[in-house]
Amino acid sequence: MIYPEYELKPQFYEEFPLQWKKIFGNNNPLHVELGFGNGEFAAYYTQKHKNINYIGFELSITSIVKAQRKLKRNNATNAKLILCDARFGLREFFDTNSIEKVIMNFPVPWYKNSQAHRRIIIQDFFETLADVLIENGEFELLTDQEWYAKEAFENAKNSGCFEVFDIEKNPKREFLTRYEKKWIKFNRDIFKLVVKKIKDVKVNRLIGGVNEMPHASGKINEEKIKLLKGRVFKENNKVFVIKNIYKELDSNSHIFKVISSDGDFSQHYFLVLYQKDNENWVIKLDSESNPYRTPAVKWSVKKIMGVLQ
């Protein structure tokens, strides 16, 4: 059984950053967990800290369902779960100086140098933290990889925006997840890093303001439609590829399957192209598609119309 009251879908909201006071119905401090796994920590944390609003990020639907069940068993009323890349969500969904604490328990370390860009703790992440955390707000990291804790330590220090405390080895904790218990049983060391914000940084956001529905219209050359399949378009930090094109049988409409990227944030969605009148066509997001309206998504709509004209 699922409990949808715990899942928040920001892509359906009209304005960013999100208005958390309206979402929770109060102005309690915001605490954010990046990667909540099966929800063990979330269930514990929201029960112990009932005077805070908890927001958790994950990329797994299975994790969302498991966490919902644990929260429901506790009748939690101060938690929201989001299925989204945590780096994107932290930057886009929260206003400047709005979060009291960010928690990250045992993230995937991405060992290989070729995977380094996938690590959350890169320099850009600490710039985002320096934006969204309140003054003296904290970031807490737990990991079983000492090198990972040290890399996070150095990146936080180099940002110049944080008081960075010494890495603590095998810290005493009131609550242990089953994975922690397993690691400790096998004498695996745990490392804890805490940093406190002391300086503001303003980062650029992709989707600030009103979340408008992108569309474009005009005359087109229908013969060009089939030529777009597989085309890749690039402009600065924006990229999109048209993976496939489908023709509706009962109308003169076409569906484009698109993948776009804004830097390291990718989205899959559909665009619909249909004939408005004898001369003009319209292209817009399909009603079943709800990507975040990033620059790449908006550009894909306008660019396709431009190429077809």
Tab-separated table of N, CA and C in Angstrom, residues 53-215:
chain	number	residue	atom	x	y	z
A	53	ASN	N	10.308	20.578	9.699
A	53	ASN	CA	9.728	20.041	8.470
A	53	ASN	C	10.824	19.316	7.704
A	54	TYR	N	10.598	18.024	7.456
A	54	TYR	CA	11.589	17.167	6.804
A	54	TYR	C	11.248	17.016	5.326
A	55	ILE	N	12.265	17.194	4.467
A	55	ILE	CA	12.129	16.940	3.030
A	55	ILE	C	13.234	15.974	2.626
A	56	GLY	N	12.854	14.860	2.013
A	56	GLY	CA	13.830	13.864	1.603
A	56	GLY	C	13.859	13.671	0.097
A	57	PHE	N	15.055	13.462	-0.450
A	57	PHE	CA	15.234	13.239	-1.884
A	57	PHE	C	15.719	11.816	-2.142
A	58	GLU	N	15.191	11.207	-3.202
A	58	GLU	CA	15.651	9.903	-3.677
A	58	GLU	C	15.387	9.792	-5.172
A	59	LEU	N	16.052	8.815	-5.804
A	59	LEU	CA	15.850	8.553	-7.228
A	59	LEU	C	15.117	7.241	-7.473
A	60	SER	N	14.795	6.513	-6.417
A	60	SER	CA	14.171	5.194	-6.534
A	60	SER	C	12.710	5.233	-6.117
A	61	ILE	N	11.823	4.777	-7.014
A	61	ILE	CA	10.398	4.690	-6.679
A	61	ILE	C	10.185	3.689	-5.546
A	62	THR	N	10.921	2.582	-5.576
A	62	THR	CA	10.816	1.582	-4.504
A	62	THR	C	11.148	2.202	-3.151
A	63	SER	N	12.178	3.045	-3.114
A	63	SER	CA	12.553	3.711	-1.868
A	63	SER	C	11.446	4.638	-1.382
A	64	ILE	N	10.813	5.345	-2.317
A	64	ILE	CA	9.703	6.239	-1.953
A	64	ILE	C	8.601	5.445	-1.266
A	65	VAL	N	8.220	4.316	-1.849
A	65	VAL	CA	7.129	3.496	-1.307
A	65	VAL	C	7.487	2.972	0.080
A	66	LYS	N	8.707	2.457	0.237
A	66	LYS	CA	9.131	1.929	1.537
A	66	LYS	C	9.151	3.025	2.601
A	67	ALA	N	9.642	4.197	2.222
A	67	ALA	CA	9.702	5.304	3.177
A	67	ALA	C	8.300	5.778	3.560
A	68	GLN	N	7.381	5.815	2.588
A	68	GLN	CA	6.000	6.206	2.880
A	68	GLN	C	5.398	5.313	3.959
A	69	ARG	N	5.618	4.018	3.827
A	69	ARG	CA	5.052	3.064	4.789
A	69	ARG	C	5.607	3.288	6.189
A	70	LYS	N	6.903	3.549	6.270
A	70	LYS	CA	7.512	3.779	7.588
A	70	LYS	C	6.993	5.069	8.212
A	71	LEU	N	6.841	6.104	7.410
A	71	LEU	CA	6.319	7.371	7.926
A	71	LEU	C	4.873	7.223	8.383
A	72	LYS	N	4.094	6.454	7.617
A	72	LYS	CA	2.685	6.247	7.962
A	72	LYS	C	2.546	5.486	9.271
A	73	ARG	N	3.407	4.512	9.489
A	73	ARG	CA	3.355	3.751	10.745
A	73	ARG	C	3.545	4.665	11.955
A	74	ASN	N	4.314	5.734	11.761
A	74	ASN	CA	4.543	6.698	12.841
A	74	ASN	C	3.537	7.844	12.825
A	75	ASN	N	2.621	7.821	11.815
A	75	ASN	CA	1.661	8.923	11.639
A	75	ASN	C	2.373	10.270	11.537
A	76	ALA	N	3.483	10.286	10.810
A	76	ALA	CA	4.255	11.519	10.639
A	76	ALA	C	3.438	12.560	9.878
A	77	THR	N	3.503	13.794	10.336
A	77	THR	CA	2.791	14.895	9.676
A	77	THR	C	3.751	15.984	9.211
A	78	ASN	N	5.041	15.741	9.362
A	78	ASN	CA	6.038	16.770	9.058
A	78	ASN	C	7.057	16.302	8.031
A	79	ALA	N	6.604	15.487	7.056
A	79	ALA	CA	7.546	14.918	6.082
A	79	ALA	C	6.997	14.960	4.664
A	80	LYS	N	7.888	15.267	3.714
A	80	LYS	CA	7.586	15.192	2.291
A	80	LYS	C	8.759	14.508	1.590
A	81	LEU	N	8.436	13.633	0.641
A	81	LEU	CA	9.439	12.887	-0.111
A	81	LEU	C	9.375	13.293	-1.578
A	82	ILE	N	10.538	13.466	-2.193
A	82	ILE	CA	10.604	13.935	-3.579
A	82	ILE	C	11.455	12.982	-4.407
A	83	LEU	N	10.918	12.552	-5.538
A	83	LEU	CA	11.642	11.700	-6.486
A	83	LEU	C	12.356	12.611	-7.478
A	84	CYS	N	13.626	12.889	-7.210
A	84	CYS	CA	14.351	13.859	-8.032
A	84	CYS	C	15.828	13.822	-7.677
A	85	ASP	N	16.664	14.218	-8.621
A	85	ASP	CA	18.086	14.381	-8.360
A	85	ASP	C	18.271	15.404	-7.239
A	86	ALA	N	18.958	15.005	-6.187
A	86	ALA	CA	19.081	15.852	-5.000
A	86	ALA	C	19.841	17.143	-5.278
A	87	ARG	N	20.846	17.094	-6.134
A	87	ARG	CA	21.619	18.302	-6.425
A	87	ARG	C	20.748	19.348	-7.108
A	88	PHE	N	19.917	18.884	-8.043
A	88	PHE	CA	18.999	19.782	-8.743
A	88	PHE	C	17.955	20.320	-7.774
A	89	GLY	N	17.335	19.428	-7.013
A	89	GLY	CA	16.259	19.828	-6.115
A	89	GLY	C	16.704	20.788	-5.033
A	90	LEU	N	17.882	20.560	-4.480
A	90	LEU	CA	18.383	21.438	-3.426
A	90	LEU	C	18.563	22.859	-3.948
A	91	ARG	N	19.050	22.980	-5.165
A	91	ARG	CA	19.286	24.298	-5.754
A	91	ARG	C	18.003	24.977	-6.217
A	92	GLU	N	17.085	24.203	-6.806
A	92	GLU	CA	15.932	24.799	-7.475
A	92	GLU	C	14.691	24.958	-6.596
A	93	PHE	N	14.509	24.096	-5.600
A	93	PHE	CA	13.254	24.088	-4.835
A	93	PHE	C	13.306	24.929	-3.566
A	94	PHE	N	14.506	25.398	-3.192
A	94	PHE	CA	14.653	26.121	-1.929
A	94	PHE	C	15.209	27.521	-2.168
A	95	ASP	N	14.656	28.473	-1.445
A	95	ASP	CA	15.092	29.858	-1.570
A	95	ASP	C	16.409	30.071	-0.825
A	96	THR	N	17.030	31.191	-1.094
A	96	THR	CA	18.237	31.585	-0.384
A	96	THR	C	17.953	31.695	1.116
A	97	ASN	N	18.873	31.202	1.931
A	97	ASN	CA	18.752	31.280	3.395
A	97	ASN	C	17.437	30.699	3.905
A	98	SER	N	17.126	29.466	3.504
A	98	SER	CA	15.835	28.875	3.883
A	98	SER	C	15.943	27.544	4.630
A	99	ILE	N	17.093	26.870	4.589
A	99	ILE	CA	17.232	25.533	5.182
A	99	ILE	C	18.114	25.600	6.429
A	100	GLU	N	17.650	24.963	7.493
A	100	GLU	CA	18.431	24.943	8.733
A	100	GLU	C	19.505	23.855	8.720
A	101	LYS	N	19.178	22.698	8.118
A	101	LYS	CA	20.133	21.593	8.142
A	101	LYS	C	19.964	20.702	6.923
A	102	VAL	N	21.085	20.255	6.359
A	102	VAL	CA	21.108	19.284	5.267
A	102	VAL	C	21.879	18.061	5.753
A	103	ILE	N	21.297	16.881	5.528
A	103	ILE	CA	21.865	15.624	6.015
A	103	ILE	C	22.113	14.686	4.838
A	104	MET	N	23.249	14.022	4.839
A	104	MET	CA	23.530	13.029	3.811
A	104	MET	C	24.170	11.809	4.474
A	105	ASN	N	23.426	10.716	4.509
A	105	ASN	CA	23.884	9.490	5.148
A	105	ASN	C	24.335	8.460	4.116
A	106	PHE	N	25.607	8.175	4.098
A	106	PHE	CA	26.184	7.105	3.286
A	106	PHE	C	25.815	7.194	1.799
A	107	PRO	N	26.213	8.296	1.152
A	107	PRO	CA	25.974	8.416	-0.289
A	107	PRO	C	26.852	7.453	-1.075
A	108	VAL	N	26.444	7.168	-2.300
A	108	VAL	CA	27.295	6.373	-3.203
A	108	VAL	C	28.571	7.176	-3.456
A	109	PRO	N	29.752	6.628	-3.179
A	109	PRO	CA	30.980	7.423	-3.282
A	109	PRO	C	31.502	7.628	-4.701
A	110	TRP	N	31.114	6.753	-5.638
A	110	TRP	CA	31.633	6.821	-7.008
A	110	TRP	C	33.163	6.855	-6.969
A	111	TYR	N	33.747	5.693	-6.800
A	111	TYR	CA	35.184	5.550	-6.559
A	111	TYR	C	36.069	6.018	-7.715
A	112	LYS	N	35.698	5.658	-8.948
A	112	LYS	CA	36.584	5.876	-10.086
A	112	LYS	C	36.712	7.364	-10.417
A	113	ASN	N	37.900	7.739	-10.919
A	113	ASN	CA	38.123	9.127	-11.321
A	113	ASN	C	37.169	9.548	-12.429
A	114	SER	N	36.825	8.595	-13.303
A	114	SER	CA	35.907	8.900	-14.405
A	114	SER	C	34.489	9.175	-13.906
A	115	GLN	N	34.210	8.782	-12.656
A	115	GLN	CA	32.885	8.994	-12.073
A	115	GLN	C	32.866	10.167	-11.098
A	116	ALA	N	33.977	10.861	-10.984
A	116	ALA	CA	34.097	11.914	-9.968
A	116	ALA	C	33.021	12.985	-10.106
A	117	HIS	N	32.611	13.272	-11.353
A	117	HIS	CA	31.608	14.318	-11.559
A	117	HIS	C	30.244	13.939	-10.996
A	118	ARG	N	30.049	12.634	-10.705
A	118	ARG	CA	28.770	12.169	-10.175
A	118	ARG	C	28.700	12.273	-8.650
A	119	ARG	N	29.827	12.539	-8.023
A	119	ARG	CA	29.834	12.695	-6.569
A	119	ARG	C	29.092	13.978	-6.186
A	120	ILE	N	28.266	13.880	-5.174
A	120	ILE	CA	27.498	15.047	-4.747
A	120	ILE	C	28.402	16.133	-4.178
A	121	ILE	N	29.488	15.746	-3.534
A	121	ILE	CA	30.288	16.683	-2.734
A	121	ILE	C	31.262	17.531	-3.546
A	122	ILE	N	30.997	17.750	-4.826
A	122	ILE	CA	31.865	18.589	-5.646
A	122	ILE	C	31.701	20.057	-5.241
A	123	GLN	N	32.536	20.923	-5.792
A	123	GLN	CA	32.550	22.334	-5.405
A	123	GLN	C	31.197	23.011	-5.610
A	124	ASP	N	30.530	22.709	-6.719
A	124	ASP	CA	29.228	23.326	-6.995
A	124	ASP	C	28.218	23.036	-5.891
A	125	PHE	N	28.294	21.840	-5.319
A	125	PHE	CA	27.365	21.468	-4.253
A	125	PHE	C	27.538	22.374	-3.042
A	126	PHE	N	28.781	22.660	-2.681
A	126	PHE	CA	29.013	23.511	-1.515
A	126	PHE	C	28.618	24.960	-1.797
A	127	GLU	N	28.674	25.379	-3.043
A	127	GLU	CA	28.164	26.704	-3.389
A	127	GLU	C	26.647	26.754	-3.217
A	128	THR	N	25.968	25.674	-3.627
A	128	THR	CA	24.522	25.601	-3.413
A	128	THR	C	24.193	25.630	-1.927
A	129	LEU	N	24.933	24.858	-1.127
A	129	LEU	CA	24.724	24.870	0.325
A	129	LEU	C	24.890	26.275	0.895
A	130	ALA	N	25.896	27.000	0.419
A	130	ALA	CA	26.153	28.343	0.924
A	130	ALA	C	25.044	29.314	0.540
A	131	ASP	N	24.256	28.959	-0.444
A	131	ASP	CA	23.093	29.757	-0.831
A	131	ASP	C	21.880	29.394	0.016
A	132	VAL	N	21.515	28.118	0.046
A	132	VAL	CA	20.222	27.722	0.624
A	132	VAL	C	20.230	27.590	2.147
A	133	LEU	N	21.371	27.330	2.767
A	133	LEU	CA	21.421	27.238	4.225
A	133	LEU	C	21.263	28.615	4.867
A	134	ILE	N	20.612	28.643	6.028
A	134	ILE	CA	20.540	29.876	6.792
A	134	ILE	C	21.905	30.146	7.423
A	135	GLU	N	22.097	31.334	7.973
A	135	GLU	CA	23.337	31.631	8.682
A	135	GLU	C	23.509	30.648	9.838
A	136	ASN	N	24.671	30.046	9.921
A	136	ASN	CA	24.985	29.002	10.907
A	136	ASN	C	24.243	27.691	10.646
A	137	GLY	N	23.604	27.577	9.490
A	137	GLY	CA	22.989	26.315	9.110
A	137	GLY	C	24.053	25.260	8.870
A	138	GLU	N	23.681	23.988	9.032
A	138	GLU	CA	24.670	22.915	9.011
A	138	GLU	C	24.448	21.903	7.894
A	139	PHE	N	25.559	21.350	7.446
A	139	PHE	CA	25.553	20.179	6.573
A	139	PHE	C	26.267	19.066	7.318
A	140	GLU	N	25.610	17.898	7.405
A	140	GLU	CA	26.181	16.750	8.110
A	140	GLU	C	26.308	15.570	7.153
A	141	LEU	N	27.505	15.019	7.060
A	141	LEU	CA	27.794	13.889	6.181
A	141	LEU	C	28.260	12.699	7.003
A	142	LEU	N	27.696	11.526	6.706
A	142	LEU	CA	28.178	10.267	7.270
A	142	LEU	C	28.579	9.349	6.126
A	143	THR	N	29.745	8.728	6.231
A	143	THR	CA	30.234	7.840	5.182
A	143	THR	C	31.151	6.785	5.794
A	144	ASP	N	31.259	5.659	5.112
A	144	ASP	CA	32.204	4.625	5.551
A	144	ASP	C	33.497	4.697	4.741
A	145	GLN	N	33.647	5.755	3.954
A	145	GLN	CA	34.839	5.940	3.127
A	145	GLN	C	35.602	7.173	3.616
A	146	GLU	N	36.752	6.950	4.235
A	146	GLU	CA	37.507	8.073	4.801
A	146	GLU	C	37.931	9.067	3.723
A	147	TRP	N	38.346	8.562	2.561
A	147	TRP	CA	38.782	9.452	1.490
A	147	TRP	C	37.643	10.369	1.040
A	148	TYR	N	36.404	9.853	1.085
A	148	TYR	CA	35.243	10.641	0.676
A	148	TYR	C	35.010	11.779	1.671
A	149	ALA	N	35.116	11.462	2.956
A	149	ALA	CA	34.960	12.488	3.987
A	149	ALA	C	36.042	13.557	3.855
A	150	LYS	N	37.269	13.121	3.541
A	150	LYS	CA	38.370	14.074	3.386
A	150	LYS	C	38.164	14.967	2.162
A	151	GLU	N	37.652	14.387	1.084
A	151	GLU	CA	37.389	15.183	-0.120
A	151	GLU	C	36.309	16.220	0.159
A	152	ALA	N	35.260	15.819	0.875
A	152	ALA	CA	34.206	16.762	1.249
A	152	ALA	C	34.770	17.857	2.157
A	153	PHE	N	35.630	17.470	3.082
A	153	PHE	CA	36.284	18.424	3.991
A	153	PHE	C	37.034	19.485	3.192
A	154	GLU	N	37.851	19.046	2.231
A	154	GLU	CA	38.670	19.973	1.443
A	154	GLU	C	37.808	20.888	0.579
A	155	ASN	N	36.778	20.336	-0.050
A	155	ASN	CA	35.920	21.153	-0.907
A	155	ASN	C	35.150	22.195	-0.104
A	156	ALA	N	34.690	21.810	1.084
A	156	ALA	CA	33.995	22.765	1.947
A	156	ALA	C	34.954	23.862	2.408
A	157	LYS	N	36.159	23.458	2.771
A	157	LYS	CA	37.169	24.414	3.233
A	157	LYS	C	37.537	25.387	2.119
A	158	ASN	N	37.742	24.856	0.923
A	158	ASN	CA	38.164	25.687	-0.203
A	158	ASN	C	37.094	26.674	-0.647
A	159	SER	N	35.842	26.399	-0.331
A	159	SER	CA	34.765	27.315	-0.723
A	159	SER	C	34.835	28.628	0.046
A	160	GLY	N	35.419	28.591	1.238
A	160	GLY	CA	35.519	29.794	2.057
A	160	GLY	C	34.213	30.226	2.692
A	161	CYS	N	33.204	29.369	2.623
A	161	CYS	CA	31.867	29.739	3.101
A	161	CYS	C	31.456	29.017	4.382
A	162	PHE	N	32.330	28.152	4.896
A	162	PHE	CA	31.928	27.308	6.018
A	162	PHE	C	32.998	27.245	7.105
A	163	GLU	N	32.516	27.081	8.325
A	163	GLU	CA	33.376	26.621	9.399
A	163	GLU	C	33.371	25.104	9.297
A	164	VAL	N	34.520	24.512	9.079
A	164	VAL	CA	34.612	23.076	8.824
A	164	VAL	C	35.230	22.391	10.040
A	165	PHE	N	34.478	21.514	10.655
A	165	PHE	CA	34.944	20.825	11.855
A	165	PHE	C	35.739	19.574	11.478
A	166	ASP	N	36.593	19.143	12.387
A	166	ASP	CA	37.410	17.958	12.141
A	166	ASP	C	36.526	16.733	11.902
A	167	ILE	N	36.983	15.865	11.025
A	167	ILE	CA	36.262	14.617	10.751
A	167	ILE	C	36.284	13.748	12.007
A	168	GLU	N	35.118	13.260	12.385
A	168	GLU	CA	34.993	12.422	13.582
A	168	GLU	C	34.903	10.957	13.165
A	169	LYS	N	35.755	10.133	13.752
A	169	LYS	CA	35.781	8.704	13.442
A	169	LYS	C	34.915	7.928	14.431
A	170	ASN	N	34.038	7.095	13.870
A	170	ASN	CA	33.132	6.254	14.663
A	170	ASN	C	32.370	7.056	15.721
A	171	PRO	N	31.609	8.058	15.277
A	171	PRO	CA	30.854	8.894	16.217
A	171	PRO	C	29.748	8.099	16.910
A	172	LYS	N	29.414	8.507	18.125
A	172	LYS	CA	28.295	7.887	18.830
A	172	LYS	C	26.994	8.439	18.255
A	173	ARG	N	26.076	7.525	17.911
A	173	ARG	CA	24.807	7.936	17.301
A	173	ARG	C	23.648	7.243	18.005
A	174	GLU	N	22.578	8.023	18.192
A	174	GLU	CA	21.400	7.476	18.863
A	174	GLU	C	20.675	6.457	17.998
A	175	PHE	N	20.750	6.640	16.675
A	175	PHE	CA	20.007	5.761	15.766
A	175	PHE	C	20.947	5.217	14.700
A	176	LEU	N	20.877	3.921	14.472
A	176	LEU	CA	21.679	3.265	13.440
A	176	LEU	C	20.758	2.538	12.473
A	177	THR	N	20.970	2.738	11.172
A	177	THR	CA	20.227	1.973	10.178
A	177	THR	C	20.760	0.546	10.168
A	178	ARG	N	20.024	-0.341	9.524
A	178	ARG	CA	20.469	-1.739	9.493
A	178	ARG	C	21.787	-1.895	8.739
A	179	TYR	N	22.030	-1.007	7.768
A	179	TYR	CA	23.299	-1.068	7.044
A	179	TYR	C	24.451	-0.646	7.948
A	180	GLU	N	24.244	0.395	8.758
A	180	GLU	CA	25.269	0.817	9.707
A	180	GLU	C	25.595	-0.293	10.693
A	181	LYS	N	24.557	-0.934	11.206
A	181	LYS	CA	24.761	-2.023	12.166
A	181	LYS	C	25.588	-3.147	11.544
A	182	LYS	N	25.305	-3.417	10.265
A	182	LYS	CA	26.042	-4.471	9.565
A	182	LYS	C	27.508	-4.097	9.411
A	183	TRP	N	27.767	-2.827	9.004
A	183	TRP	CA	29.149	-2.383	8.825
A	183	TRP	C	29.916	-2.399	10.137
A	184	ILE	N	29.266	-1.938	11.199
A	184	ILE	CA	29.918	-1.911	12.511
A	184	ILE	C	30.230	-3.328	12.984
A	185	LYS	N	29.314	-4.262	12.695
A	185	LYS	CA	29.517	-5.666	13.064
A	185	LYS	C	30.787	-6.215	12.425
A	186	PHE	N	31.082	-5.744	11.214
A	186	PHE	CA	32.283	-6.199	10.501
A	186	PHE	C	33.469	-5.246	10.715
A	187	ASN	N	33.386	-4.452	11.793
A	187	ASN	CA	34.479	-3.547	12.189
A	187	ASN	C	34.835	-2.531	11.106
A	188	ARG	N	33.817	-2.057	10.422
A	188	ARG	CA	34.022	-1.044	9.390
A	188	ARG	C	33.894	0.340	10.030
A	189	ASP	N	34.865	1.201	9.801
A	189	ASP	CA	34.851	2.529	10.410
A	189	ASP	C	33.822	3.439	9.739
A	190	ILE	N	33.251	4.329	10.541
A	190	ILE	CA	32.299	5.327	10.070
A	190	ILE	C	32.914	6.701	10.307
A	191	PHE	N	32.709	7.624	9.350
A	191	PHE	CA	33.288	8.960	9.450
A	191	PHE	C	32.185	10.013	9.336
A	192	LYS	N	32.269	11.013	10.203
A	192	LYS	CA	31.258	12.073	10.247
A	192	LYS	C	31.923	13.426	10.027
A	193	LEU	N	31.334	14.206	9.113
A	193	LEU	CA	31.802	15.563	8.846
A	193	LEU	C	30.650	16.535	9.051
A	194	VAL	N	30.909	17.611	9.774
A	194	VAL	CA	29.917	18.671	9.968
A	194	VAL	C	30.539	19.995	9.548
A	195	VAL	N	29.798	20.760	8.738
A	195	VAL	CA	30.238	22.106	8.375
A	195	VAL	C	29.114	23.080	8.691
A	196	LYS	N	29.493	24.304	9.041
A	196	LYS	CA	28.515	25.333	9.409
A	196	LYS	C	28.704	26.550	8.510
A	197	LYS	N	27.616	27.041	7.948
A	197	LYS	CA	27.689	28.164	7.013
A	197	LYS	C	28.050	29.462	7.733
A	198	ILE	N	29.031	30.171	7.173
A	198	ILE	CA	29.435	31.461	7.729
A	198	ILE	C	29.426	32.574	6.677
A	199	LYS	N	29.183	32.204	5.399
A	199	LYS	CA	29.227	33.208	4.332
A	199	LYS	C	28.218	32.857	3.250
A	200	ASP	N	27.535	33.881	2.728
A	200	ASP	CA	26.537	33.683	1.670
A	200	ASP	C	27.189	33.591	0.292
A	201	VAL	N	26.582	32.767	-0.558
A	201	VAL	CA	26.901	32.732	-1.986
A	201	VAL	C	25.581	32.682	-2.742
A	202	LYS	N	25.475	33.425	-3.820
A	202	LYS	CA	24.262	33.412	-4.637
A	202	LYS	C	24.521	32.582	-5.884
A	203	VAL	N	23.773	31.490	-6.057
A	203	VAL	CA	23.958	30.628	-7.224
A	203	VAL	C	22.887	30.916	-8.270
A	204	ASN	N	23.205	30.591	-9.512
A	204	ASN	CA	22.238	30.742	-10.595
A	204	ASN	C	21.302	29.543	-10.617
A	205	ARG	N	20.002	29.820	-10.739
A	205	ARG	CA	19.004	28.757	-10.795
A	205	ARG	C	18.462	28.634	-12.213
A	206	LEU	N	17.940	27.443	-12.524
A	206	LEU	CA	17.441	27.168	-13.874
A	206	LEU	C	15.964	27.470	-14.037
A	207	ILE	N	15.184	27.353	-12.952
A	207	ILE	CA	13.725	27.413	-13.105
A	207	ILE	C	13.061	28.390	-12.148
A	208	GLY	N	13.740	29.458	-11.780
A	208	GLY	CA	13.141	30.425	-10.869
A	208	GLY	C	11.972	31.162	-11.500
A	209	GLY	N	11.016	31.590	-10.664
A	209	GLY	CA	9.866	32.350	-11.141
A	209	GLY	C	8.692	31.469	-11.501
A	210	VAL	N	7.805	31.997	-12.348
A	210	VAL	CA	6.591	31.286	-12.739
A	210	VAL	C	6.931	30.173	-13.723
A	211	ASN	N	6.348	29.003	-13.515
A	211	ASN	CA	6.621	27.810	-14.319
A	211	ASN	C	5.695	27.782	-15.534
A	212	GLU	N	6.025	28.558	-16.563
A	212	GLU	CA	5.161	28.685	-17.734
A	212	GLU	C	5.285	27.475	-18.665
A	213	MET	N	4.189	27.185	-19.376
A	213	MET	CA	4.173	26.087	-20.341
A	213	MET	C	4.776	26.560	-21.663
A	214	PRO	N	5.933	26.022	-22.067
A	214	PRO	CA	6.550	26.466	-23.318
A	214	PRO	C	5.793	25.957	-24.542
A	215	HIS	N	5.663	26.809	-25.548
A	215	HIS	CA	5.033	26.407	-26.805
A	215	HIS	C	5.528	27.339	-27.910
